[in-house]
Structure formats: C-alpha cells, structure tokens
Short mmCIF file of C-alpha atoms in Angstrom, two decimals:
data_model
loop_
_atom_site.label_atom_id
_atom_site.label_comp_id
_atom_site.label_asym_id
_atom_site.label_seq_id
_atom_site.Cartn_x
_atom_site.Cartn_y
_atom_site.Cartn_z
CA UNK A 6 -88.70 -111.76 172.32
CA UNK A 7 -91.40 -113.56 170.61
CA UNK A 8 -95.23 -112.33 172.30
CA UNK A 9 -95.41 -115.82 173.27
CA UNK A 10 -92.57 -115.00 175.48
CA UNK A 11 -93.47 -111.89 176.42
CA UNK A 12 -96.72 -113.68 177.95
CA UNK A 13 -95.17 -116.74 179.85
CA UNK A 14 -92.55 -114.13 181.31
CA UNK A 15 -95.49 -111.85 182.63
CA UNK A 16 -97.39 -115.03 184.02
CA UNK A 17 -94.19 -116.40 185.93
CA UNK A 18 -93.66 -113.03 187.19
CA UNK A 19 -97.61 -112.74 188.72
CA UNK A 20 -96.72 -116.33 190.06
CA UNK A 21 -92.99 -115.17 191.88
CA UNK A 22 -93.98 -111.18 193.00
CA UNK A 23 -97.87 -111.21 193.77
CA UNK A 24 -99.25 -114.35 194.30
CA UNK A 25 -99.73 -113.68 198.03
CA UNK A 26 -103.13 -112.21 197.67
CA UNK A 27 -105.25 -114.56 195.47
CA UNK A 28 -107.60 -111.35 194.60
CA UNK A 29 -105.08 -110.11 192.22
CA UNK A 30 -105.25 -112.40 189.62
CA UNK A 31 -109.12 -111.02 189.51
CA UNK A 32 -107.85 -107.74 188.01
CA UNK A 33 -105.86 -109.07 184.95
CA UNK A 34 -107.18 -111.28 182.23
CA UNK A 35 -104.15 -112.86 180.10
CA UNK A 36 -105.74 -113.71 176.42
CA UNK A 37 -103.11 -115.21 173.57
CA UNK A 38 -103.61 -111.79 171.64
CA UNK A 39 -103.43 -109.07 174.60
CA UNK A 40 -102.76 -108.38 178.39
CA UNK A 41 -106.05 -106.90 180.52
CA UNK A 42 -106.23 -104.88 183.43
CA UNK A 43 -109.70 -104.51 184.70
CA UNK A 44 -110.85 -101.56 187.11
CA UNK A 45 -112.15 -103.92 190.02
CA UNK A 46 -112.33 -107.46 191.06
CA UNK A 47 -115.93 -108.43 189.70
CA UNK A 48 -115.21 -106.99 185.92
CA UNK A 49 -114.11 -109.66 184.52
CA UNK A 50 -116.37 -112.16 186.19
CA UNK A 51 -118.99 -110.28 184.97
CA UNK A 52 -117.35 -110.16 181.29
CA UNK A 53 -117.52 -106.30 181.41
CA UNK A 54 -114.77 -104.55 179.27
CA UNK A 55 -111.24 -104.05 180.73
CA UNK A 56 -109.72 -100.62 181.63
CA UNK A 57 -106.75 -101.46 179.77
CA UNK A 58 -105.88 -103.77 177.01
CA UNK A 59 -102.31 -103.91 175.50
CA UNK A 60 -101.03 -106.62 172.36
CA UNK A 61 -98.12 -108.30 173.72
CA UNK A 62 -96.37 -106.36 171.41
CA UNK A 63 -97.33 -103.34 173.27
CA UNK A 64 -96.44 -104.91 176.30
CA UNK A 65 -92.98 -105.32 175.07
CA UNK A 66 -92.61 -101.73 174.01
CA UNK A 67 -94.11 -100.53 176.84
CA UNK A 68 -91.97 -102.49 179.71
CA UNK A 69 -88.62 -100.08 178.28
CA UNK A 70 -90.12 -97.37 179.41
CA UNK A 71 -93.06 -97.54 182.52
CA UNK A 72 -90.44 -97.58 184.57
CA UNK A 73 -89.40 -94.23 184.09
CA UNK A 74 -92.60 -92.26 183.00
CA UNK A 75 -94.95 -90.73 185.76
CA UNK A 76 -98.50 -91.86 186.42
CA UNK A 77 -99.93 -89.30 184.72
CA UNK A 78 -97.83 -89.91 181.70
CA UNK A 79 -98.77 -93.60 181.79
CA UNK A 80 -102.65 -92.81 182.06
CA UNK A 81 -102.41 -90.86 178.98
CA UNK A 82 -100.08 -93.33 177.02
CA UNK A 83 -102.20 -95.94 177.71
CA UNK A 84 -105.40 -93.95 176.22
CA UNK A 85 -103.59 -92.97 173.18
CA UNK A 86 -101.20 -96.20 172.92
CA UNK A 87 -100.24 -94.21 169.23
CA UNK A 88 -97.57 -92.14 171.60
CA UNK A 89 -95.80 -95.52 173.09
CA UNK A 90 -93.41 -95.47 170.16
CA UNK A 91 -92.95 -91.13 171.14
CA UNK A 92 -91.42 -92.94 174.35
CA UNK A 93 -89.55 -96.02 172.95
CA UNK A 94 -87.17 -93.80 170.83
CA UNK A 95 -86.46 -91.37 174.02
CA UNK A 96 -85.68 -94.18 175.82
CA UNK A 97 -83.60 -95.62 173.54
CA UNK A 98 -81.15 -92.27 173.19
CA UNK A 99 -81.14 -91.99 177.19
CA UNK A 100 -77.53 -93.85 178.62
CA UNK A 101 -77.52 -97.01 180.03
CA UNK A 102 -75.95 -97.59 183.31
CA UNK A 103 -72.53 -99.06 183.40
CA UNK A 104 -69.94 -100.36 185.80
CA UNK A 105 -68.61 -97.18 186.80
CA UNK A 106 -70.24 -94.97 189.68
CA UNK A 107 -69.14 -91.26 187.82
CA UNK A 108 -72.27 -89.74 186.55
CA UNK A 109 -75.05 -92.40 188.46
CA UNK A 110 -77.77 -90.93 189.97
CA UNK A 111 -78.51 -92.51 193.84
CA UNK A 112 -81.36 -90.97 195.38
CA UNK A 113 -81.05 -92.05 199.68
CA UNK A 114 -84.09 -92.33 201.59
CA UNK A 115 -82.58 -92.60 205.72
CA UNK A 116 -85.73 -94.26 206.93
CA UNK A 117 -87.70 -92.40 209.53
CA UNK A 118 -86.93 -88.64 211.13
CA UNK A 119 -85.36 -88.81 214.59
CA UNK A 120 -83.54 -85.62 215.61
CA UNK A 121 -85.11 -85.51 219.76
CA UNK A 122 -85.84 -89.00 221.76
CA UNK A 123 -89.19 -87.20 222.08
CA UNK A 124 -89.85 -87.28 218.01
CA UNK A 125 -88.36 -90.88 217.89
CA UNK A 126 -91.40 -92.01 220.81
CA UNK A 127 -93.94 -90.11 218.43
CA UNK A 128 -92.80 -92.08 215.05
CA UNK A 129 -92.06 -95.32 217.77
CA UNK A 130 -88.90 -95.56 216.58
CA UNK A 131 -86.49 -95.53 219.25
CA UNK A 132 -85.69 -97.44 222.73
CA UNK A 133 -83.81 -97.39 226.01
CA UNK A 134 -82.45 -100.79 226.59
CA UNK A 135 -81.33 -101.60 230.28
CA UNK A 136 -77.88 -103.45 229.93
CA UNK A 137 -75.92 -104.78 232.58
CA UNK A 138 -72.53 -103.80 232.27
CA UNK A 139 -69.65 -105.43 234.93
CA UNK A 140 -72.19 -106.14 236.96
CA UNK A 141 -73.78 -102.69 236.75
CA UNK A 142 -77.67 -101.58 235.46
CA UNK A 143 -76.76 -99.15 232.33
CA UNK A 144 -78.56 -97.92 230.02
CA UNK A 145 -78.22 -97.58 225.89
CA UNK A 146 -80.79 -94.78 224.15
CA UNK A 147 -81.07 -95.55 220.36
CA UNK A 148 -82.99 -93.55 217.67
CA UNK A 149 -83.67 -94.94 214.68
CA UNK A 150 -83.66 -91.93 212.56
CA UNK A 151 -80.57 -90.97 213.70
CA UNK A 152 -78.81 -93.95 212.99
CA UNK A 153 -80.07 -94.07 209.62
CA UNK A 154 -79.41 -90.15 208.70
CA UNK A 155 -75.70 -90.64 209.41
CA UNK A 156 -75.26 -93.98 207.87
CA UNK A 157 -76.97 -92.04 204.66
CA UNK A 158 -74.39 -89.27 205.03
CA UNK A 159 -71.51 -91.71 204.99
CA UNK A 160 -72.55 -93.32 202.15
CA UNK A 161 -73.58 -90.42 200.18
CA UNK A 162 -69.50 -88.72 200.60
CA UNK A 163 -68.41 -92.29 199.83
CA UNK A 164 -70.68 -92.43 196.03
CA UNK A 165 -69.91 -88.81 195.84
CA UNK A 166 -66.04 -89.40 196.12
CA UNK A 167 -66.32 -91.95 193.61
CA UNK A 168 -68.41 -89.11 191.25
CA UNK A 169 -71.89 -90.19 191.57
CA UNK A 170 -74.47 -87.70 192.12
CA UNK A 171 -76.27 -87.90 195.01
CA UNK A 172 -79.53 -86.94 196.87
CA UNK A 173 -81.13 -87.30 200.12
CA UNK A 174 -84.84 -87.60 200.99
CA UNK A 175 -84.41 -85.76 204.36
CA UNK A 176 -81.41 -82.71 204.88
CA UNK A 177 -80.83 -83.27 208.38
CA UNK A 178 -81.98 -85.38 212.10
CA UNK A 179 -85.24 -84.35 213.05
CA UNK A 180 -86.72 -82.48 209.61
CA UNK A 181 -89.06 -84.76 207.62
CA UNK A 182 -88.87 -85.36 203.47
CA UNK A 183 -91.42 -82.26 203.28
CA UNK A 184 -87.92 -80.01 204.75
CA UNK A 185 -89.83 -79.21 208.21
CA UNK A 186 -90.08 -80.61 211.22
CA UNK A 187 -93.11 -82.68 212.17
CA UNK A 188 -94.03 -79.94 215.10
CA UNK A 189 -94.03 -77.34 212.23
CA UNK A 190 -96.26 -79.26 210.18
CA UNK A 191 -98.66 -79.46 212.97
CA UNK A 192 -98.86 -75.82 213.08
CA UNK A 193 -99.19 -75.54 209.48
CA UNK A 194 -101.87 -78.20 208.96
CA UNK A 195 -104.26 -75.00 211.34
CA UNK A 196 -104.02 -73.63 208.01
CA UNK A 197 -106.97 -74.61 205.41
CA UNK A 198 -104.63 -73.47 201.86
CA UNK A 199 -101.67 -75.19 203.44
CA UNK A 200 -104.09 -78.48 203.85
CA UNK A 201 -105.63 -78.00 200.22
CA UNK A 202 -101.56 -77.87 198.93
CA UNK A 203 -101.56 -81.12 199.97
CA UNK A 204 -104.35 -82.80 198.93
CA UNK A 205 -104.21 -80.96 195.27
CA UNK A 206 -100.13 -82.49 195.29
CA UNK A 207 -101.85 -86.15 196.20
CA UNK A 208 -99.62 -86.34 199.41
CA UNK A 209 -102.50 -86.52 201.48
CA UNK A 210 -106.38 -88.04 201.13
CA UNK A 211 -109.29 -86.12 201.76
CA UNK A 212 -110.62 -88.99 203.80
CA UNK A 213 -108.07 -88.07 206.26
CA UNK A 214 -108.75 -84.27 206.79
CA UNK A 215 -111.09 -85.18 209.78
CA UNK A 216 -108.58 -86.71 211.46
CA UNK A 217 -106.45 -83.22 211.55
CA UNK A 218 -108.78 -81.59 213.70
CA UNK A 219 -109.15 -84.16 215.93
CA UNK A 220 -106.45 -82.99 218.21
CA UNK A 221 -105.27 -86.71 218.60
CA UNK A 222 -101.91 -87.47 220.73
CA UNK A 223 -98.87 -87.27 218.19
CA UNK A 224 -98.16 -91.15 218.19
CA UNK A 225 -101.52 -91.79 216.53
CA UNK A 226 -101.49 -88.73 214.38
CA UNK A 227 -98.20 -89.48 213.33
CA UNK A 228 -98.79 -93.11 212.66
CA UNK A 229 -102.31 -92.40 210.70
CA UNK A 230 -101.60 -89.39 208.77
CA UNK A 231 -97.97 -87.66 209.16
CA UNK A 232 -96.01 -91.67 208.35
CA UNK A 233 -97.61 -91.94 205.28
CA UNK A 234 -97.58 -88.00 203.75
CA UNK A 235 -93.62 -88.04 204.36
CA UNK A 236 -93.57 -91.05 202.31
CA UNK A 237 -95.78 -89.92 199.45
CA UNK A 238 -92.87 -86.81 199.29
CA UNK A 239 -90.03 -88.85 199.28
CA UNK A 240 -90.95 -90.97 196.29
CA UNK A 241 -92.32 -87.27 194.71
CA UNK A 242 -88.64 -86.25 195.22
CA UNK A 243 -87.13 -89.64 194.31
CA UNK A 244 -89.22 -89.78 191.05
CA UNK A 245 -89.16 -86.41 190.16
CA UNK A 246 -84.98 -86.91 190.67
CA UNK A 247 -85.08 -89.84 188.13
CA UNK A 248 -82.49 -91.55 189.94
CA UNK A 249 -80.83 -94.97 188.54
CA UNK A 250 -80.52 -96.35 192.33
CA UNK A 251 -82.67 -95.58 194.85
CA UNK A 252 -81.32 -96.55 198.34
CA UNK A 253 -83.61 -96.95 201.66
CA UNK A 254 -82.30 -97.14 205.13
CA UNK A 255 -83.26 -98.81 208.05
CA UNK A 256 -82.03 -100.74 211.14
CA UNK A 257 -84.27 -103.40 212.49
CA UNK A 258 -85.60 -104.85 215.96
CA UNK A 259 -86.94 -107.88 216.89
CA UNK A 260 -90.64 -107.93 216.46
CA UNK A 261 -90.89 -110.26 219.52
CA UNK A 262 -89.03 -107.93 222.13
CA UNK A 263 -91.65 -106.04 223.25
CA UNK A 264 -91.07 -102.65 224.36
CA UNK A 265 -87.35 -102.39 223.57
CA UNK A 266 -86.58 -102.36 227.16
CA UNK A 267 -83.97 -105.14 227.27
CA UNK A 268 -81.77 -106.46 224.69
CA UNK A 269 -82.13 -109.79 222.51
CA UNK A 270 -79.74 -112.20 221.12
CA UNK A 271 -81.07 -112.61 217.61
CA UNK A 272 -79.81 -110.70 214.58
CA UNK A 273 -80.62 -110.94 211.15
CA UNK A 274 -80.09 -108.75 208.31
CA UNK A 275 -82.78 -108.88 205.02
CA UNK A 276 -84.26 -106.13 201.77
CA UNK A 277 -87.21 -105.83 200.40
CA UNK A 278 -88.14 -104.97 196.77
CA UNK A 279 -91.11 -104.50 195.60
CA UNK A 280 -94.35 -106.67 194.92
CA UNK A 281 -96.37 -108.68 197.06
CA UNK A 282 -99.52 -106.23 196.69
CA UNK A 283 -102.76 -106.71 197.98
CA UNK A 284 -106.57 -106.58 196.26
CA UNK A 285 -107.06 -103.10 198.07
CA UNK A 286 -103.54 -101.46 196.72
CA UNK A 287 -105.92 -101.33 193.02
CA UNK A 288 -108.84 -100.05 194.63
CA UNK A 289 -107.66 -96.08 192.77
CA UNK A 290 -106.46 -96.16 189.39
CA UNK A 291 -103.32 -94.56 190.42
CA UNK A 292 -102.84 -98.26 192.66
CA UNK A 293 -103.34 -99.88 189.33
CA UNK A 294 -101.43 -97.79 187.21
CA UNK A 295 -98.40 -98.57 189.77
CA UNK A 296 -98.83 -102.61 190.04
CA UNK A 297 -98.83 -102.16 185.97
CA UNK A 298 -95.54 -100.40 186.06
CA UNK A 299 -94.37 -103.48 189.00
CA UNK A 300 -95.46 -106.12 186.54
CA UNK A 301 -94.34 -104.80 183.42
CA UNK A 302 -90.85 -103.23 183.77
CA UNK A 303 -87.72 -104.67 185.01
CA UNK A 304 -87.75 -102.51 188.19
CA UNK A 305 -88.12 -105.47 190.41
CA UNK A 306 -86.35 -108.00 189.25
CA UNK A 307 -82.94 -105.25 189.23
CA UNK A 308 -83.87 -104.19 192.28
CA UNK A 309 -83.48 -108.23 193.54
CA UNK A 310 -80.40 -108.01 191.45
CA UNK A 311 -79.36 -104.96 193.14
CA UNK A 312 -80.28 -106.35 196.91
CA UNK A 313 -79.03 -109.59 196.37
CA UNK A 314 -75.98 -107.75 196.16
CA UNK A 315 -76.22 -105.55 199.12
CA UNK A 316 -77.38 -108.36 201.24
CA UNK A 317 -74.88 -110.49 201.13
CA UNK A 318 -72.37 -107.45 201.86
CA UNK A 319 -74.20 -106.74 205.06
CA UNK A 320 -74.56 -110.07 206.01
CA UNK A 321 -70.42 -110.87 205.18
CA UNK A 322 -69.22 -107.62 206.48
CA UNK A 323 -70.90 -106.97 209.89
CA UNK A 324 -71.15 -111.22 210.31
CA UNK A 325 -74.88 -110.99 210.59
CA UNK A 326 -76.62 -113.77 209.68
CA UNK A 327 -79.18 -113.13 206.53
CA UNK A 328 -82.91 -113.83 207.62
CA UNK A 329 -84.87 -116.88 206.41
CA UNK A 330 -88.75 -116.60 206.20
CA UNK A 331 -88.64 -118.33 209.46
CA UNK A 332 -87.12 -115.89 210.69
CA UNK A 333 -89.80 -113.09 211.65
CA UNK A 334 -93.00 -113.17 210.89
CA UNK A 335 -93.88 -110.54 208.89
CA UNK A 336 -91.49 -112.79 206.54
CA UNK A 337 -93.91 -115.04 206.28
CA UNK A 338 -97.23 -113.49 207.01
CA UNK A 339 -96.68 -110.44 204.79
CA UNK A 340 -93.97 -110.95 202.20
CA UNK A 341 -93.13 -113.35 199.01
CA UNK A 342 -89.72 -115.08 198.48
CA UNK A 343 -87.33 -113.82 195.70
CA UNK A 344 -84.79 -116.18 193.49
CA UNK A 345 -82.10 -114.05 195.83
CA UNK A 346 -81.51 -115.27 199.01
CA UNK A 347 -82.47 -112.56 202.11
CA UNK A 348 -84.41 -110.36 199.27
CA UNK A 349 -88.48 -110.54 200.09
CA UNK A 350 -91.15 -108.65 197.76
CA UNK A 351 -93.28 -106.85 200.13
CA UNK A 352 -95.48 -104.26 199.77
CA UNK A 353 -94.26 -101.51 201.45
CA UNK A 354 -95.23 -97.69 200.44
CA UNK A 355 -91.88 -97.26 199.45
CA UNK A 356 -91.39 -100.14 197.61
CA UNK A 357 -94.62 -99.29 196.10
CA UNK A 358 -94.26 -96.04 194.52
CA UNK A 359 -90.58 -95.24 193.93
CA UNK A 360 -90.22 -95.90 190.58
CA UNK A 361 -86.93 -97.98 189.14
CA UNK A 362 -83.87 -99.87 190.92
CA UNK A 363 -84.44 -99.79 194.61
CA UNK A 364 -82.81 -101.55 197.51
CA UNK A 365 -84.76 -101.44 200.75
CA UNK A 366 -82.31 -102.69 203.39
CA UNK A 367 -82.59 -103.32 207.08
CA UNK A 368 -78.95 -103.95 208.07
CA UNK A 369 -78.99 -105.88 211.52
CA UNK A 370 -81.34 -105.50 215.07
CA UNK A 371 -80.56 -102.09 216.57
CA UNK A 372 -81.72 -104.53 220.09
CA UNK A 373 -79.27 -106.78 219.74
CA UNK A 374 -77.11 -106.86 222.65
CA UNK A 375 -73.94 -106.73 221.03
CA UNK A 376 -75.30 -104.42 218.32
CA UNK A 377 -77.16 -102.10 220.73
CA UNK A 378 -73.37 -101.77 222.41
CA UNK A 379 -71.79 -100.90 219.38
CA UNK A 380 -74.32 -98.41 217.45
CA UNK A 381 -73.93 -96.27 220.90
CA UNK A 382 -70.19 -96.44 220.83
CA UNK A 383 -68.05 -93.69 219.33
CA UNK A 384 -64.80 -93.28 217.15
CA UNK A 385 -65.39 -92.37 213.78
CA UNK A 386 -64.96 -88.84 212.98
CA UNK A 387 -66.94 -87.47 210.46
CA UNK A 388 -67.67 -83.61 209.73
CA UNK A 389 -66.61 -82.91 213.41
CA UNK A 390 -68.83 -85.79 214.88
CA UNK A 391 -67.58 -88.66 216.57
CA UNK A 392 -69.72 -91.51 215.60
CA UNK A 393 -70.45 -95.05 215.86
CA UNK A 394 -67.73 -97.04 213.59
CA UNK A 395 -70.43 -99.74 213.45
CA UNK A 396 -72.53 -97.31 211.35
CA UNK A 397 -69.61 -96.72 209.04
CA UNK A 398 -69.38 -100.55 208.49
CA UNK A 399 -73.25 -100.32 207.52
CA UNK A 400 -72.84 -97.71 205.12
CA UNK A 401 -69.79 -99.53 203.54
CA UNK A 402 -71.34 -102.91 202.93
CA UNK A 403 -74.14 -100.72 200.92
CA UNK A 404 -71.08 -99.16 198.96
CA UNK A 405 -69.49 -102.17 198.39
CA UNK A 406 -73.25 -104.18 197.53
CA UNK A 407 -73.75 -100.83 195.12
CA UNK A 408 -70.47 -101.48 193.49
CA UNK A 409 -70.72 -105.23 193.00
CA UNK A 410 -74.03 -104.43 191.35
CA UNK A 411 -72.52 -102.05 188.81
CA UNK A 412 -69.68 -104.27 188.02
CA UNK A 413 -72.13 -107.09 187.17
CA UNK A 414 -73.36 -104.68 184.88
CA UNK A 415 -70.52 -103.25 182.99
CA UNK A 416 -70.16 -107.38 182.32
CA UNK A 417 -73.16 -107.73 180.58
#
C-alpha cells in the first residue's frame, strides 16, 4: 500500500467513523509527508507543533500493531518511533485468526450487574411491566443483568464446546467486573488505601473522590461514579486477556416508554462498534492515544465485519426487525452509520477502550410485549436452572453471527 493510499484510506475513515463532532478534525493535521495529532483543538490553528507526527510509512507499520499494544506501550513507541519495527516483527510471528473456533480467545462482557431487583433499580436497569393476561392485571419483573449473565453463560459452554477459550467480565448475577458486589464496594470505598488503589490503577478520577463522601442515594452514585469504574475494569481485564473477539451483551427498551411500567409494540435489534467520538474524549492524552489506536488499526472496521454478522443472525433468528437510524434517537442524535446495515459507531466507554474485534449487541426490547412474555418464561435447563428458551435463542444467533464471521475469514 502505496503512502498515498495509506492517506486517502485514513481520510475516508475520519469521514465514515468520526465525523459527527466537527471539533475532531481540529486535532489532526493530514500533510502529503506525515499524519499529526495535536494535544488540543487551538494547536494547530495557532501553528504550534503537534504531539505526534508519523510518515505514512509509519502509519502503515504502526496500524499492525496499535491494536494490540497498551497505552502505555503506545506513548512510548510513539516517542521513540526506532522501536515500531521491535513490534512489527512480534506481530508478524503471532497467529492469525482462522475459520475454526479451537484455540480463539472470546472475552464476554454481560452488560450491567443485576443479581436483586433492588441492585437492578440502583443501576436503572430493570422494570415491572403490568400485562393483562385473559383478561387479568399480571405482572412481568425483568432484570437486565440477569438476562444478560445467562445469555453470556450459554454462549460461553457453546464457544467452549467448540474449543475456544473463554472469559467473562463478571463471575456471577449481582457481583460487578471488580469480583464484588456494588454494596461491598461501598464499604470499601470508607477506606482511603482502597480509594488510592483505584485511582493509582486509572479506574477511577480524582475529580470524583468528593463525590464518595457525599453520602448520595445509590442511583446517583452508581450512575456518576460506580457505572463507569466497572467499565474501566472490564476493558483492564479484556485487554489485559488479549482476546481476538470481544463480545458485549445487552437487551434493549424503548427509549420512549417511560418508566417501563407497561409494555410496547416496537422491537428492533442493532450493535455498535466503535467511533463516533467527541472533542472532549481527547481532552487526556490517554483519550488521544485511544482515538489514534480507533483511526489507525483495523479494530473497527472487523468489528463492523464481525457485527454485521451477528446482526443479521439476531435479526433472522428471533424475527426482530434490525433498527434504522429512524428508529431511536440516540441513532441519530448520538451515533454514525456503518457500510453494514444495523451496525452504528458510537462512542460508548466500551466501545472506546476495549482494544481489537468487538461486537456490542443489543438483541431485541426486553418491553416488548411479546418479548417481555417470553424472557420471563421458563424451559431450558441449564446447570440445574430452568430458564427462558428465548435467551438461549439470543445466545445462539451470537454463536452462529461468531461463526459466520470466522468462516468469512478462513476464506480470505
């Protein structure tokens, strides 16, 4: 690939995964000799020197492996740029994915914690729908993290029947990524050393100390602080696990049913990959060390791959319809169109910081009214649990989506 190439390919891709916020082009200065990343939105107005400055040869070297290497590795390679060719030859010896599931490494993230109704109101992830059955006022109780945790399970013994080895971000309903409950982590956070661990392991800011000795009611402490320190750990685990597929979990709602209380008819199954990043995402070079490894490596445009893929499996095999941008909108508002239809760059913190192949999936609307009927419904047995076989039809179409994907590549 000519550096010509290499340029017009890193232009179209600015154009297709973050052209939503128009700040972002302020950051990067494209030259005919080099690529520049500048440390905030007024350098390069100001014609003060960039942060970063590659060759396009660089750029082409470096794009085989940013996808893999840690921030802190990237930092330094990019200060001594003498070491990118250290990295080239390791990643040239480590083995390619192929069409077969022994040996691939899936890392599963089952979105959210659940475990109590109680823990699914603090993380507001969870509903009672009324539901008139035969006439009758009933009731369904759904919790999001619960759903997802067993649909992760299933999958997992499905990939791990088929030899692939597998993680999960979370080991059961109810514990968090960080392998404790949130209640425990309250009582922990009392303790100054256990709050410095964090900080000192970047999983939480300093700015938002304060805000642990507030003694603030566990919806907003969970949605300020806790949300986004379980997230930082899961994509420590997931990157630290070097997985070739990373898998996220959710099940949706309709944004304009508010409350939860009573079912709705629509239904619409999408993923998200990542992209779609705003001016304030660069404000820390860590932010701008990760939209370098977005725009650079091929981690997005396999993870549309990968979705695509997925998507259409969910869609096909639990005949939901796949979401337009029309749709929701969030679609619209806060997300960017892929070439794959039902796969939307957004930046999410997952999407953001897990390094590599990544499908973030949100199967169907858990407050559906036919969907709300069958997640509550039993029948599948699995480890001594009778479950709902809707989930098992979730999990599946991610199997079969994961599959597809790595048959498409043993082609190539």
């Amino acid at each position: 690939m000519s550096a010509q190439t290499v340029q017009e390919s890193i232009k179209q891709k600015l154009e297709t995964y973050f052209s939503k916020d128009a700040a972002i082009e302020k950051f990067v200065g494209i030259t005919k000799d080099s690529f520049l990343l500048y440390s905030d939105s007024k350098a390069k107005a100001e014609g003060r020197k960039p942060e970063f400055s590659l060759t396009w040869a660089q750029v082409k070297d470096l794009s085989l492996i940013i996808g893999s290497i840690s921030e802190k590795e990237l930092d330094h390679l990019l200060e001594h740029k003498d070491s990118i060719d250290y990295y080239t030859k390791q990643a040239a010896s480590t083995p390619k994915i192929t069409g077969s599931l022994k040996g691939l490494k899936v890392a599963i993230d089952p979105g959210h914690i659940g475990g109590t109704y109680a823990m699914g109101e603090a993380e507001s992830r969870c509903m009672t729908l009324q539901v008139d059955s035969s006439g009758h006022p009933d009731s369904i109780r759904l919790v999001e993290g619960n759903l997802t945790f067993f649909t992760a399970q299933i999958l997992k013994k499905k990939l791990e029947d088929q030899g692939a080895i597998v993680i999960l971000s979370r080991p059961d309903t109810g514990i968090s990524a960080l392998d404790i409950t949130y209640q425990e982590w309250k009582r922990r956070i009392k303790n100054k050393e256990y709050v410095d661990s964090l900080v000192k392991e970047n999983l939480l800011p300093k700015t938002q100390i304060p805000l642990l000795h507030r003694n603030l009611p566990d919806k907003i402490l969970f949605g300020k602080v806790f949300g986004s320190l379980d997230m930082a750990e899961i994509a420590k685990k997931f990157n630290a696990f070097k997985p070739d597929i990373s898998v996220v979990i959710h099940y949706n709602v309709n944004e304009t049913n508010i409350g939860w209380k009573h079912p709705t008819d629509r239904d619409y199954v999408m993923t998200f990959v990542g992209g779609c990043i705003v001016a304030k995402d660069l404000s820390s070079l860590g932010g701008r060390l990760n939209f370098l490894r977005l725009l650079l490596s091929p981690g997005i445009e396999n993870s549309v791959e990968l979705s695509s893929k997925v998507v259409k499996h969910l869609s096909a095999d639990l005949s939901v319809p796949v979401a337009h941008k029309e749709d929701a909108l969030y679609l619209s508002k806060n997300c960017l169109s892929t070439p794959a239809d039902g796969v939307y760059a957004r930046d999410l913190a997952l999407t953001r910081l897990i390094r590599g192949t990544l499908v973030y999936g949100e199967a169907l609307y858990q407050d559906n009214s036919m969907e709300c009927c069958m997640l509550s419904g039993k029948g599948k047995d699995f480890k001594g649990c009778s479950i709902s076989q809707r989930i098992d039809q979730v999990a599946n179409a991610y199997y079969e989506g994961i599959v597809d994907y790595l048959n498409g590549l043993g082609k190539k």
